[in-house]
């Protein structure tokens, strides 16, 4: 049986969502938790109450330090599970900076990565000359910015384009074409929020886009 869940996390203590040898990742924590909680069928293993590794598939790869409000993941199990019970158990044994917000059975053809229609990134920074103790890890921009000009620049990203100019040198996927359906900037108080939604993103692409916008504003 196949299940899908939504995982939330604060990414500053992790090297991203996908497994990386020798580095802490969200996938490592999730597979460890599921492997601890889910039993193997007795007829498939001679040891009663034994556990087995559970392979999870993420909707996409997130970079080091990226947070998530609801990244979709799927995994397969031998027997039906009680979603509410497993959500509670996972959240109890996980580190405090990771949690599950939803879990439900899905069709066997569902694939967290291949079935995804859209991915949404939200980049936030503080626009203020002086720091505040409650700014946390948010970038603080001290120079003047023009939101109308930033939005005009973001509008050029809409549609299907080759985003090679915004890829990181670590990009392994040869395909550099992405379709951006939404790109907007808004400000609420001292916080500036940039929303970008598309069918896929390249490695560090959103960070490169925001960095380019700020470079234009600061020049």
Backbone as a ProteinNet text record, in pm:
[ID]
protein_1_A
[PRIMARY]
XXXXXXXXXXXXXXXXXXXXXXXXXXXXXXXXXXXXXXXXXXXXXXXXXXXXXXXXXXXXXXXXXXXXXXXXXXXXXXXXXXXXXXXXXXXXXXXXXXXXXXXXXXXXXXXXXXXXXXXXXXXXXXXXXXXXXXXXXXXXXXXXXXXXXXXXXXXXXXXXXXXXXXXXXXXXXXXXXXXXXXXXXXXXXXXXXXXXXXXXXXXXXXXXXXXXXXXXXXX
[TERTIARY]
83.5	0	86.7	40	117.7	52	135.8	88.3	167.5	100.9	167	156.4	259.4	257.4	314.5	282.1	338.6	433.1	556.5	656.4	693.9	704.3	745.3	880.8	966.2	1094.3	1161.7	1245	1333.7	1469.7	1518.8	1630.4	1771.1	1785.2	1919.5	2016.2	1962.3	2049.1	2067.7	2019.7	2024.4	2086.5	2142.7	2208.9	2110.6	1981.3	1878.9	1786.8	1694.7	1596.4	1649.9	1729.3	1772.5	1893.8	1903.3	2015.6	2149.5	2244.5	2381.5	2473.3	2562.8	2649	2723.5	2710.2	2783.5	2724.7	2609.9	2549.2	2406.7	2361.7	2224.3	2123.8	2022.8	1920.9	1781.3	1679.9	1542.2	1504.9	1550	1518.8	1575	1694.8	1754.8	1669.1	1622.4	1540.4	1405.9	1345.8	1215.4	1224.2	1322.9	1336.8	1372	1448.5	1482.8	1358	1273.3	1151.5	1053.6	1031.8	938.9	990.3	1121	1179.3	1165.7	1162.2	1146.3	1001.9	906.8	766.2	689.5	735.2	660	720.7	636.6	681.8	682.5	765.7	768.3	658.9	595.7	500.4	570.3	502.5	563	604.5	525.5	559.1	671.9	718.7	828.3	958.5	948.9	1068.2	1050.9	1152.1	1141.5	1147	1192.5	1204.9	1080	1005.1	883.1	913.7	822.2	832.5	959.7	1018.4	1138.1	1100	1197.4	1172.1	1248.7	1203.1	1273.9	1289.4	1390.4	1405.9	1284.7	1243.1	1132.5	1187.8	1179.4	1229.8	1125	1163.7	1070.3	1112.9	1015.1	1038.6	984.9	1071.7	1032.5	983.6	900.2	849.5	959.7	1067.8	1180.3	1292.1	1403.8	1520.2	1523.8	1537.7	1557.4	1702.2	1751.1	1891.3	1915.5	2039.1	2078.3	2017.2	1955.7	1899.2	1758.4	1702.8	1566.9	1464.5	1361.2	1251.9	1137.5	1049	932.8	807.2	698.2	567.9	485	521	443.6	498.9	616.4	674.1	613.9	568	500.4	602	576.9	662.8	572.9	614.7	537.8	626.6	561.8	633	535.6	588.6	507.5	523.5	412.6	413.7	339.6	356.5	295	148	114.7	-19.7	-75.7	-207.9	-267.2	-218.7	-207.1	-166	-272.2	-274.1	-366.2	-295.2	-341.3	-269.8	-252.6	-360.6	-353.7	-253.4	-247.1	-154.1	-10	15.8	152.6	200.7	111.8	149.2	194	115.9	149.9	283.5	303.4	426.4	549.8	538.4	652.6	689.1	589	614.9	673.7	642.1	693.9	841.3	885.2	1024.7	1116.9	1059.8	1142.3	1207.6	1316.2	1372.3	1266.6	1277.9	1175	1165.7	1265.5	1260.4	1203.2	1143.2	1076.3	941.1	838.9	708.2	631.1	529.4	437.1	303.6	245.8	118.6	1.4	28.8	-79.6	-26.2	-111.7	-74.9	-200.8	-198.4	-317	-279	-364.8	-338.8	-360.7	-281.8	-294.3	-291.7	-329.1	-326.4	-182.6	-169.1	-36	38.4	-36	26.7	76.9	37.1	81.1	230.7	298.7	442.8	469.5	527.5	545.7	618.2	715.8	793.5	727.6	692.1	640.6	496.5	419.3	280.2	263.6	369.6	361.2	333.5	237	201.3	266	300.8	357.9	440.5	545.6	628.1	636	624.8	612	721.8	801.1	905.5	868.5	895.6	873.1	1005.2	1056	1182.4	1152.1	1196.4	1168.4	1298.1	1297	1409.4	1358.5	1440.4	1405.6	1462.9	1379.1	1426.5	1425.8	1542.4	1556.1	1703.1	1732.1	1872	1931.3	1853.2	1904.8	1848	1928.2	1883.8	1786.5	1712.8	1620.5	1648.3	1637.5	1667	1573.9	1457.9	1360.3	1367.1	1469.9	1484.5	1521.6	1574.9	1612.8	1721.8	1703.2	1803.6	1775.8	1675.4	1640.4	1748.3	1774.1	1866.5	1812.1	1899.8	1857.9	1921	1835.9	1880.5	1868.8	1980.6	1983.6	1964.7	1990.7	1979.5	1835	1806.1	1671.6	1639.3	1512.9	1466.3	1337.5	1314.1	1195.4	1111.1	999.6	918.7	859.6	821.3	764.8	868.5	992.4	1099	1130.3	1127.7	1152.2	1042.7	917.3	808.1	818.8	859.6	878.3	983.9	1089.8	1195	1142.6	1062.4	1007	912.4	842.9	748.3	817.1	944	1018	1040.8	1026	1049	928.5	810.3	687.6	690.3	634.8	632.5	747	768.6	872.6	1000.5	1111.2	1238.8	1352.7	1466.7	1590.8	1652.2	1663.4	1711.8	1857.7	1935.6	2077.4	2151.3	2109.7	2176.8	2157.1	2056.4	2028.1	2057.6	2130.6	2162.3	2293.7	2303.4	2427.2	2521	2648.7	2747.1	2728.5	2652.4	2630.8	2512	2447.8	2331.5	2371.5	2312.2	2344.3	2244.6	2119.1	2016.6	2047.1	2058.8	2092.8	1981.9	1857.5	1745.5	1742.7	1747.6	1751.7	1625.1	1525.7	1401.9	1299	1242.2	1139.9	1022.8	906.1	788.1	748.4	752.3	716	575.8	484.6	345.5	314.2	398.5	375.5	508.5	523.6	643.4	602.3	600.7	554.9	632.4	635.3	700.8	602.8	599.4	512.2	588	541.1	604.9	499.2	527.7	440	525.8	515.7	602.5	745.9	835.2	977	1011.7	914.9	941.8	901.5	994.6	967.4	957.3	851.4	826.4	822.8	903.2	905.4	850.9	740.8	677.4	705.9	756.1	780.6	728	638.2	579.5	604.4	640.7	667.4	663.3	679.4	673	798.6	911.3	1036.4	1134.9	1240.1	1342.9	1480	1577.7	1714.9	1778.8	1893.1	1966	2003.7	1956.4	1983.7	1924.4	1828.7	1772.8	1702.6	1619.7	1545	1639.9	1739.2	1837.1	1912	1942.3	2012.4	1923.8	1795	1702	1692.3	1674.7	1664.4	1795.7	1907.3	2036.5	2054.9	2007.7	2017.6	1929.8	1808.1	1718.7	1783.1	1842.9	1904.9	2031	2101.3	2219.8	2179.9	2067.6	2016.7	1975.3	1906.5	1857.6	1972.7	2078.2	2188.2	2292.3	2277.9	2378.2	2352.3
-119.5	0	124.2	226.2	350	461.4	535.7	648.3	774.2	887.7	1017	1099.2	1171.9	1258.5	1394.8	1491.4	1625	1646.5	1678.7	1697.9	1845.6	1893.6	2031.3	2027.9	2123.8	2126.4	2263	2286.8	2402.8	2350.4	2398.5	2333.2	2374.8	2466.1	2518.8	2414.2	2307.4	2204.2	2084.7	2097.4	1985.2	2025.3	1925.8	1949.7	1935.6	1956.1	1944.6	1827.6	1802.6	1696.1	1558.4	1549.8	1420	1364	1230.3	1162.9	1207.4	1232.5	1265	1196.2	1111.4	1034.2	1123.1	1088.5	1158.8	1291.5	1330.6	1459	1439.3	1523.2	1510.4	1561.2	1482.3	1520.5	1485.4	1544.9	1516.6	1373.5	1326.8	1190.5	1088.4	1111.5	1020.2	1010.2	1124.4	1126.1	1058.6	1082.7	1024.4	873.5	825.3	681.4	609.9	674.9	615.9	603.5	706.6	704.1	598.7	593.1	495.1	352.6	333.3	202.2	155	248.8	215.1	178.9	244.1	231.3	125.1	90.8	-0.8	-141.1	-240.6	-379	-448.9	-552.1	-638.3	-743.6	-785.4	-896.4	-1022.2	-1098.6	-1217.8	-1319.7	-1331.7	-1430.1	-1385.3	-1264.8	-1214.4	-1207.5	-1238.2	-1230.9	-1329.5	-1405.7	-1508.6	-1451.6	-1328.5	-1267.1	-1185.1	-1221.7	-1151.1	-1009.1	-919.5	-779.2	-711.6	-765.1	-700.6	-576.5	-496	-374	-380	-300.4	-297.9	-154	-128.6	6.6	43.5	168.4	218.8	326.7	303.5	398.2	505	631.8	741.5	818.2	871.1	950.1	1090.6	1190.7	1330.4	1391.7	1493.9	1563.5	1639.3	1666.2	1737.2	1752	1801.2	1819.8	1963.5	1979.9	2112.7	2127.6	2250.5	2276.7	2293.2	2299.9	2320.3	2449.9	2440.3	2558.5	2594.3	2525.9	2557.3	2499.3	2578	2531.6	2478.5	2400.9	2349.1	2360.3	2405.3	2409.1	2285.6	2213.7	2096.4	2027.4	1967.2	1894.5	1753.9	1713.4	1584.8	1472.1	1361.3	1243.3	1120.2	1018.6	894.1	775.8	670.5	548.4	431.4	310.3	189.2	104.2	41.2	-47.9	-176.5	-280.1	-410.2	-414.9	-343.8	-349.7	-208.9	-195.9	-64.1	-12.1	118.9	180.6	279.9	309.5	408.9	543.8	629.2	753.8	840.9	860.7	949.2	897.5	764.9	705	723.7	700.1	711.4	856.3	951.2	1093.2	1127.8	1084.4	1112	1049.4	923.2	852.8	916.8	950.5	1012	1144	1227	1358.5	1348.8	1240.8	1224.1	1184.7	1106.5	1059.5	1145.5	1233.3	1318.2	1433.2	1489	1612.9	1723.3	1823.5	1926.7	2015.4	2010.4	2096.4	2025.3	1904	1832.3	1782.1	1785.9	1733.7	1688.9	1604.4	1561.7	1630.4	1690.8	1760.9	1684.4	1585.8	1511.8	1378.7	1276.6	1143.5	1073.7	1019.8	952	850.6	749.3	650	713.1	669.6	720.7	603.4	630.6	529.3	482.7	354.5	297.7	370.7	438.3	509.9	648.7	691.4	824.2	822.7	929.9	943.7	1087.3	1102.1	1235.1	1330.9	1280.5	1366.3	1379.7	1266.8	1269.2	1319.1	1304.7	1347.8	1495	1557.6	1697	1789.6	1878	1972.9	2109.3	2138.5	2271	2264.8	2345.8	2360.1	2508.4	2539.9	2679.2	2714.2	2814.4	2863.8	3003.3	3026.3	3157.7	3203	3315.1	3367.7	3496.1	3505.7	3622.1	3688.3	3820.8	3893.6	4019.9	4074.5	4196	4317.6	4419.8	4545.1	4653.2	4671.1	4765.2	4795.8	4915.7	4954.6	4888.5	4881.2	4828	4688.6	4606.9	4471.6	4470.1	4360.6	4337.5	4197.9	4180.9	4052.1	3941.9	3979.2	3880.6	3854.2	3904.2	3879.2	3734	3665.4	3525.6	3510.5	3415.6	3387.8	3460.1	3548.8	3617	3716.6	3720.4	3818.3	3958.3	4052.6	4191.2	4277.7	4344.7	4433.1	4577	4651.3	4786.5	4896.4	4866.5	4970.1	4982.4	5091.4	5115.2	5014.7	4972.1	4883.9	4940.4	4907.8	4954.2	4831.2	4812.7	4693.4	4685	4799.5	4798.3	4751.2	4795.4	4753.6	4604.9	4558.8	4417.5	4331.3	4376.3	4299.9	4296.6	4408.4	4412.8	4311.7	4300	4203.4	4060.5	4035.2	3901.9	3861.5	3959.8	3929.9	3867.2	3899.9	3843.5	3693	3642.6	3500.5	3414.9	3476.3	3400.7	3325.7	3205.6	3123.8	3024.2	2964.5	2862	2922.8	2902.1	2959.2	2864	2887.3	2821.2	2903	2844.3	2916.1	2883.2	2855.4	2823.1	2933.8	3058.6	3172.1	3171.8	3098.6	3095.9	2960.4	2875.5	2745.2	2750.1	2662.7	2649.5	2555.8	2568.7	2482.3	2336.8	2312.5	2176.2	2107.5	2172.3	2113.1	1993	1876.8	1755.4	1728.2	1771	1747.1	1829.2	1765.6	1839.4	1931.3	1908	1990.8	2120.7	2233.1	2364.6	2446.1	2383.6	2453.6	2434.9	2546.2	2544.2	2632.2	2601.2	2683.8	2751.8	2884.7	2962.7	3017.6	2979.6	3023.5	3143.3	3167.3	3281.1	3333.9	3465.3	3529	3667.7	3688.6	3817.5	3856.5	3985.1	4036.8	4125	4111.5	4191.2	4229.6	4336.7	4381.4	4402	4350.1	4366.8	4414.1	4540.8	4597.3	4598.9	4539.5	4533	4406.9	4318	4190.8	4195.3	4152.3	4141.3	3993.6	3957.8	3818	3803.5	3711.7	3680.9	3540.1	3529	3400.6	3360	3239.7	3187.1	3044.5	3019.4	2886.4	2839.3	2714.2	2660.2	2509	2451.4	2305.6	2237.9	2308.7	2254.2	2368.3	2342.4	2442.5	2376.5	2452.2	2403.3	2421.4	2357.1	2364.7	2509.7	2559.8	2695.9	2804.1	2767.8	2862.4	2980.6	2953.6	3062.3	3156.8	3102.6	3187.8	3275.3	3218.1	3294.8	3407.1	3379.7	3481.7	3596.3	3563.6	3666.9	3744.3	3674.2	3741.7	3838.4	3800.7	3888.4	4012.3	3991.9	4106.7	4206	4154.9	4242.9	4309	4238.4	4297.7	4416.3	4400.1	4510.5	4628.2	4599.7	4706.5	4778	4704.8	4764.4	4832.7	4821	4879.2	5028.6
0	0	0	-68.1	-78.3	2.6	73.9	154.1	116.6	130.8	109.4	236.9	265.6	383.8	349.1	434.3	422.2	540	507.5	611.2	620.5	742.3	770.2	839.7	806.8	875.8	868.2	967	967.4	923.6	810.8	745.9	786.5	881.3	909.3	965.9	1025.7	1082.3	989	863.4	770.4	636.7	568.9	439.9	324.1	351.1	248.8	276.1	182.9	203.2	165.4	57.8	6	79	81.6	146.8	90.8	181.1	143.4	243.6	197.2	286.6	386.6	513.2	617.6	659.7	602.6	635.7	686.7	780.6	831	728.6	697.9	600.8	652.4	591.7	629.8	592.3	476.3	434	532.4	579.5	676.3	801.9	852.7	974.1	950.7	833	803.2	787.5	711.8	691.7	821.9	906.1	1035.1	1122.9	1122.9	1203.9	1153.2	1021.4	965.4	985.1	970.7	991.7	1135	1226.6	1367.9	1400.2	1334.9	1371.5	1292.7	1171.7	1086.9	1091	1117.5	1128.5	992.8	982.9	864.1	879.5	768.4	773.5	824.7	911.3	970.6	865.6	758.3	656	565	582.3	500.8	580	706.7	789.8	904.2	933.2	1036	1177.1	1189.2	1320.8	1349	1449.6	1483.1	1532.5	1498.3	1540.9	1492.9	1387.1	1333.3	1254.3	1220.4	1145.9	1014.1	918	790.9	744.8	662.7	609.1	523.9	530.3	449.4	357.7	228.7	130.1	104	110.4	85.2	-39.3	-110.5	-230.9	-208.2	-220.2	-200.5	-331.4	-319.3	-438.3	-510.4	-442	-501.8	-400.5	-446.7	-360.8	-308.8	-178.8	-123.7	-79.8	-82.4	-53.4	96.7	132.5	271.8	326	443.5	507.5	466.8	365.3	319	415.6	449.3	533.7	447.5	507.8	435.4	520.6	457.2	523.1	489.7	385.6	347.8	225.5	238	124.9	119.5	1.1	-14.7	-32.9	36	32.1	20.7	-53.6	-53.3	-15.5	35.8	72.8	66.3	56.8	47.5	172.9	215.4	331.7	296.4	380.6	354.6	396	503.7	560.1	579.8	587.5	616.2	750.6	760.1	885.6	930.7	1057.4	1112	1105.1	1014.4	985.1	1109	1184.6	1301.7	1404.2	1420	1515.8	1470.6	1340.6	1290.4	1293.4	1260.3	1267.8	1409.3	1506.8	1647.2	1684.5	1645	1682	1618	1488.8	1421	1486.5	1511.5	1569.7	1709.9	1780.6	1915.9	1916.9	1816.8	1819.1	1733.2	1652.2	1566.2	1641.8	1586.7	1643.2	1637.9	1722.9	1733.7	1610.6	1520.5	1401.8	1278.9	1297.5	1189	1238.7	1152.6	1190.5	1066.7	1089.6	984.1	1008.3	904.7	919.7	860.8	772.8	709	657.1	659.7	611.8	563.7	440.7	388.8	282.1	259.5	153.6	16.7	-80.8	-217.4	-314.4	-439.1	-543.1	-567.2	-605.2	-630.1	-742.3	-829.2	-940.2	-898	-779.1	-732.9	-707.1	-750.5	-729.7	-685.1	-567	-508.4	-601.4	-674.8	-764.2	-901.5	-963	-1099.4	-1108.5	-1001	-1003.6	-964.3	-917.2	-872.6	-991.3	-976.3	-1081.3	-1059.8	-937.3	-908.1	-780.5	-777.1	-658.1	-623.7	-497.6	-454.6	-354.4	-389.3	-299.9	-250.3	-122.6	-62	0.3	-48.1	4.4	80.5	204.6	289.1	333.2	339.3	398.3	466.5	551.8	626.8	554.9	539.3	479.5	588.1	649.8	760.7	782.2	819.3	839.6	962.9	1069.6	1195.2	1223	1290.7	1320.6	1437.6	1446	1557.1	1610.9	1740.9	1802.9	1753.7	1697.5	1653	1502.6	1436	1292.5	1263	1361.6	1341.7	1237.2	1145.4	1042.5	911.7	910.2	785.9	744.2	614.5	558.2	583.7	617.9	636.2	527.7	450.6	343	391.6	386.7	442.2	337.7	211.2	108.4	58.5	-9.8	-62.6	-172.7	-175.3	-282.4	-341.3	-467.2	-537.8	-573.5	-502.3	-521.7	-662.4	-719.6	-854.6	-956	-938.7	-1029.3	-1010.3	-885	-858.1	-921	-911.2	-970.3	-1122.6	-1180.1	-1325.5	-1368.7	-1291.1	-1322.4	-1309.2	-1204.8	-1183.7	-1295.9	-1353	-1460.6	-1581.7	-1602.1	-1715.4	-1699.4	-1576.7	-1551.5	-1585.9	-1597.2	-1618.9	-1752.1	-1751.8	-1872.4	-1873.8	-1988.8	-2005	-2061.1	-1989.4	-2031.1	-1995	-2056.2	-2018.3	-1904.9	-1786.3	-1668.9	-1637.1	-1739.6	-1719.6	-1645	-1666	-1601.4	-1450.1	-1403.3	-1259.9	-1197.4	-1266.7	-1210.9	-1134.1	-1037.1	-961.8	-1036.3	-1009.2	-1074.7	-1034.9	-926	-879.5	-943.5	-1041.8	-1107.6	-1191.4	-1163.5	-1236.3	-1348.4	-1330.1	-1431.2	-1556.1	-1672.8	-1795.5	-1844.1	-1801.6	-1846	-1767.3	-1836.8	-1770.8	-1797.5	-1859.9	-1894.3	-1783.4	-1736.5	-1632	-1674.8	-1621.5	-1646.6	-1516	-1514	-1395.3	-1413.4	-1323.9	-1335.2	-1245.9	-1147	-1056.3	-1004.8	-1002.7	-947.4	-899.8	-769.9	-718	-592.9	-565.6	-446.7	-371.3	-239.8	-153.8	-27.5	35	158.3	265.8	385.3	500.7	616.9	648	750.6	703.4	780.9	743.6	665	647	580.6	433.5	347.1	203.6	169.3	96.7	61.7	-90	-141.7	-285.1	-304.2	-378.3	-406.3	-550.9	-569.4	-704.1	-711	-806.7	-823.3	-966.4	-981.6	-1114.7	-1116.3	-1232.8	-1243.9	-1189.7	-1191.9	-1140.4	-1119.9	-1043.4	-1018.4	-1024.6	-1067	-1070.6	-933.4	-915.8	-789.4	-757.5	-641.6	-594.3	-685.8	-770.3	-867.6	-801.8	-700.6	-635.5	-563.8	-497.4	-429.6	-529.5	-645.7	-749.4	-803.3	-818.7	-867	-766.6	-640.3	-537	-526	-532.2	-526.5	-641.9	-760.7	-877.7	-859.9	-807.1	-782.8	-686	-580.4	-481.1	-534.6	-620.6	-683.1	-772.3	-843.2	-927.4	-840.7	-732.3	-642.9	-572.5	-541.9	-467.6	-553.8	-684.3	-774.3	-799.5
[MASK]
+++++++++++++++++++++++++++++++++++++++++++++++++++++++++++++++++++++++++++++++++++++++++++++++++++++++++++++++++++++++++++++++++++++++++++++++++++++++++++++++++++++++++++++++++++++++++++++++++++++++++++++++++++++++++++

